[in-house]
Coordinates of C-alpha atoms in Angstrom, one line a residue:
M1 CA 28.4 -9.1 9.4
D2 CA 31.0 -8.8 6.6
E3 CA 28.5 -10.4 4.2
L4 CA 25.9 -7.6 4.9
Q5 CA 28.6 -5.0 4.4
N6 CA 29.5 -6.5 1.0
M7 CA 25.9 -6.4 -0.3
P8 CA 25.3 -4.2 -3.3
A9 CA 23.3 -1.1 -2.7
P10 CA 19.6 -1.8 -3.3
D11 CA 18.3 -0.8 -6.7
Y12 CA 14.6 0.1 -6.6
S13 CA 14.4 1.3 -10.3
Y14 CA 12.2 -1.8 -11.0
I15 CA 9.3 0.0 -9.2
V16 CA 7.0 1.6 -11.7
Q17 CA 6.2 5.0 -10.6
P18 CA 2.5 6.1 -10.7
D19 CA 1.4 8.5 -13.4
Y20 CA -1.2 10.5 -11.6
S21 CA -4.0 12.2 -13.4
I22 CA -3.9 15.0 -10.8
S23 CA -1.1 15.8 -8.4
K24 CA -0.3 13.2 -5.7
E25 CA -1.0 15.8 -3.1
S26 CA -4.5 16.4 -4.6
I27 CA -5.3 12.7 -4.5
E28 CA -4.2 12.4 -0.9
S29 CA -6.2 15.4 0.0
K30 CA -9.3 14.0 -1.9
I31 CA -9.1 10.6 -0.1
K32 CA -8.4 12.3 3.2
E33 CA -11.6 14.4 2.8
I34 CA -13.8 11.5 1.5
Y35 CA -12.8 9.1 4.3
S36 CA -12.3 11.6 7.1
S37 CA -8.7 10.7 7.8
E38 CA -6.1 12.6 9.7
E39 CA -3.5 11.7 7.1
V40 CA -3.4 9.8 3.8
K41 CA -0.3 8.6 1.8
V42 CA -0.3 7.0 -1.7
G43 CA 2.5 5.6 -3.8
A44 CA 4.3 2.7 -5.2
I45 CA 6.2 0.3 -3.0
G46 CA 8.4 -2.7 -3.7
M47 CA 10.5 -5.4 -2.1
H48 CA 13.1 -7.9 -3.4
G49 CA 15.5 -10.6 -2.2
Y50 CA 19.0 -11.4 -3.0
D51 CA 20.6 -14.5 -4.5
E52 CA 22.7 -16.2 -1.8
E53 CA 25.6 -16.9 -4.1
T54 CA 25.8 -14.0 -6.5
K55 CA 24.1 -11.4 -4.1
A56 CA 22.2 -10.2 -7.2
Q57 CA 18.7 -8.9 -6.6
K58 CA 15.9 -11.3 -7.4
D59 CA 12.1 -11.7 -6.8
E60 CA 11.4 -8.1 -7.4
K61 CA 7.8 -7.2 -6.7
Y62 CA 6.1 -3.9 -6.6
W63 CA 2.5 -2.7 -6.0
F64 CA 0.4 0.4 -5.2
K65 CA -0.3 1.3 -1.6
V66 CA -2.7 3.6 0.1
I67 CA -2.4 4.4 3.9
L68 CA -5.2 6.1 5.9
L69 CA -4.5 7.2 9.4
N70 CA -7.5 7.5 11.9
S71 CA -10.2 7.3 9.3
K72 CA -13.6 8.2 10.8
A73 CA -15.1 6.0 7.9
I74 CA -14.1 2.9 9.9
I75 CA -17.2 1.5 11.6
D76 CA -15.8 -1.6 13.1
F77 CA -12.0 -2.2 12.8
N78 CA -12.5 -5.9 13.8
N79 CA -15.3 -6.6 11.3
E80 CA -13.5 -8.2 8.3
S81 CA -16.5 -7.8 5.9
K82 CA -16.9 -4.0 6.7
M83 CA -13.2 -3.4 6.5
D84 CA -13.0 -5.3 3.1
K85 CA -15.9 -3.2 1.7
L86 CA -14.3 0.1 2.9
G87 CA -10.9 -1.1 1.5
K88 CA -12.5 -1.6 -1.9
E89 CA -14.2 1.8 -1.8
V90 CA -10.8 3.4 -1.0
A91 CA -9.1 1.4 -3.8
K92 CA -11.7 2.4 -6.4
S93 CA -11.4 6.1 -5.3
V94 CA -7.6 6.0 -5.9
I95 CA -7.2 3.8 -9.0
T96 CA -9.3 6.2 -11.0
E97 CA -6.7 8.8 -10.6
I98 CA -3.7 6.6 -11.7
K99 CA -3.2 6.7 -15.5
N100 CA -0.9 3.7 -15.5
I101 CA -2.7 1.6 -13.0
D102 CA -2.5 -1.3 -15.5
M103 CA 1.2 -1.6 -14.6
Y104 CA 0.3 -2.9 -11.1
D105 CA -1.2 -6.2 -10.3
K106 CA -2.0 -5.4 -6.7
I107 CA -3.1 -2.5 -4.5
Q108 CA -2.6 -2.5 -0.7
V109 CA -5.0 -0.5 1.5
T110 CA -3.7 0.0 5.0
F111 CA -5.8 1.3 7.8
V112 CA -4.0 2.6 10.8
E113 CA -5.7 3.6 14.1
Q114 CA -3.4 5.5 16.6
W115 CA -4.3 6.8 20.0
N116 CA -2.6 7.8 23.2
D117 CA -4.1 7.0 26.6
G118 CA -0.8 7.6 28.4
I119 CA 0.9 5.1 26.2
Q120 CA 1.1 5.5 22.4
K121 CA -1.0 2.6 20.8
Q122 CA -1.6 1.5 17.3
M123 CA -3.7 -1.0 15.4
K124 CA -3.0 -1.6 11.7
Q125 CA -4.8 -3.6 9.0
N126 CA -3.4 -4.3 5.6
I127 CA -5.8 -5.5 2.8
F128 CA -4.4 -6.5 -0.6
Y129 CA -6.5 -6.6 -3.6
T130 CA -5.9 -7.8 -7.2
L131 CA -6.1 -5.3 -10.0
P132 CA -8.2 -4.7 -11.8
E133 CA -10.7 -7.2 -10.2
L134 CA -10.3 -5.9 -6.6
E135 CA -10.5 -9.4 -5.2
I136 CA -8.9 -10.0 -1.8
T137 CA -5.4 -11.5 -2.1
E138 CA -2.2 -11.8 -0.2
L139 CA 1.1 -10.0 -0.9
F140 CA 2.7 -13.3 -1.9
D141 CA 0.2 -15.4 -3.7
N142 CA 2.6 -17.3 -5.9
K143 CA 1.6 -15.2 -9.0

């Protein structure tokens, strides 16, 4: 526990912030309308680890992320091919609005389905694509 308390505060300055061609809110609204979603969020996200001895940050990674909540564009949440195709469409719609998209090597499209049938339930699917090719990849692909 002492070790956790002595950790330096995280520094997220390595995350390149997107330079939007229109406002972030306008992009979210556009994607929300195109894909009939209840909510859409876009932005950069990152993660890092710490060196065991020095406690210095290491393995800093960042990527661009799009989240769609309850999109009516989803035909079959369990059909990998259809979800991949929809994810690529979403990615293409977003990357055209990011001036510095070349600073990112990945984009994550997350589809979230939430409902309440007496109990709050949720399904989530994360799809990672390489940029600019939009080939399916993983978050950690040893790149």
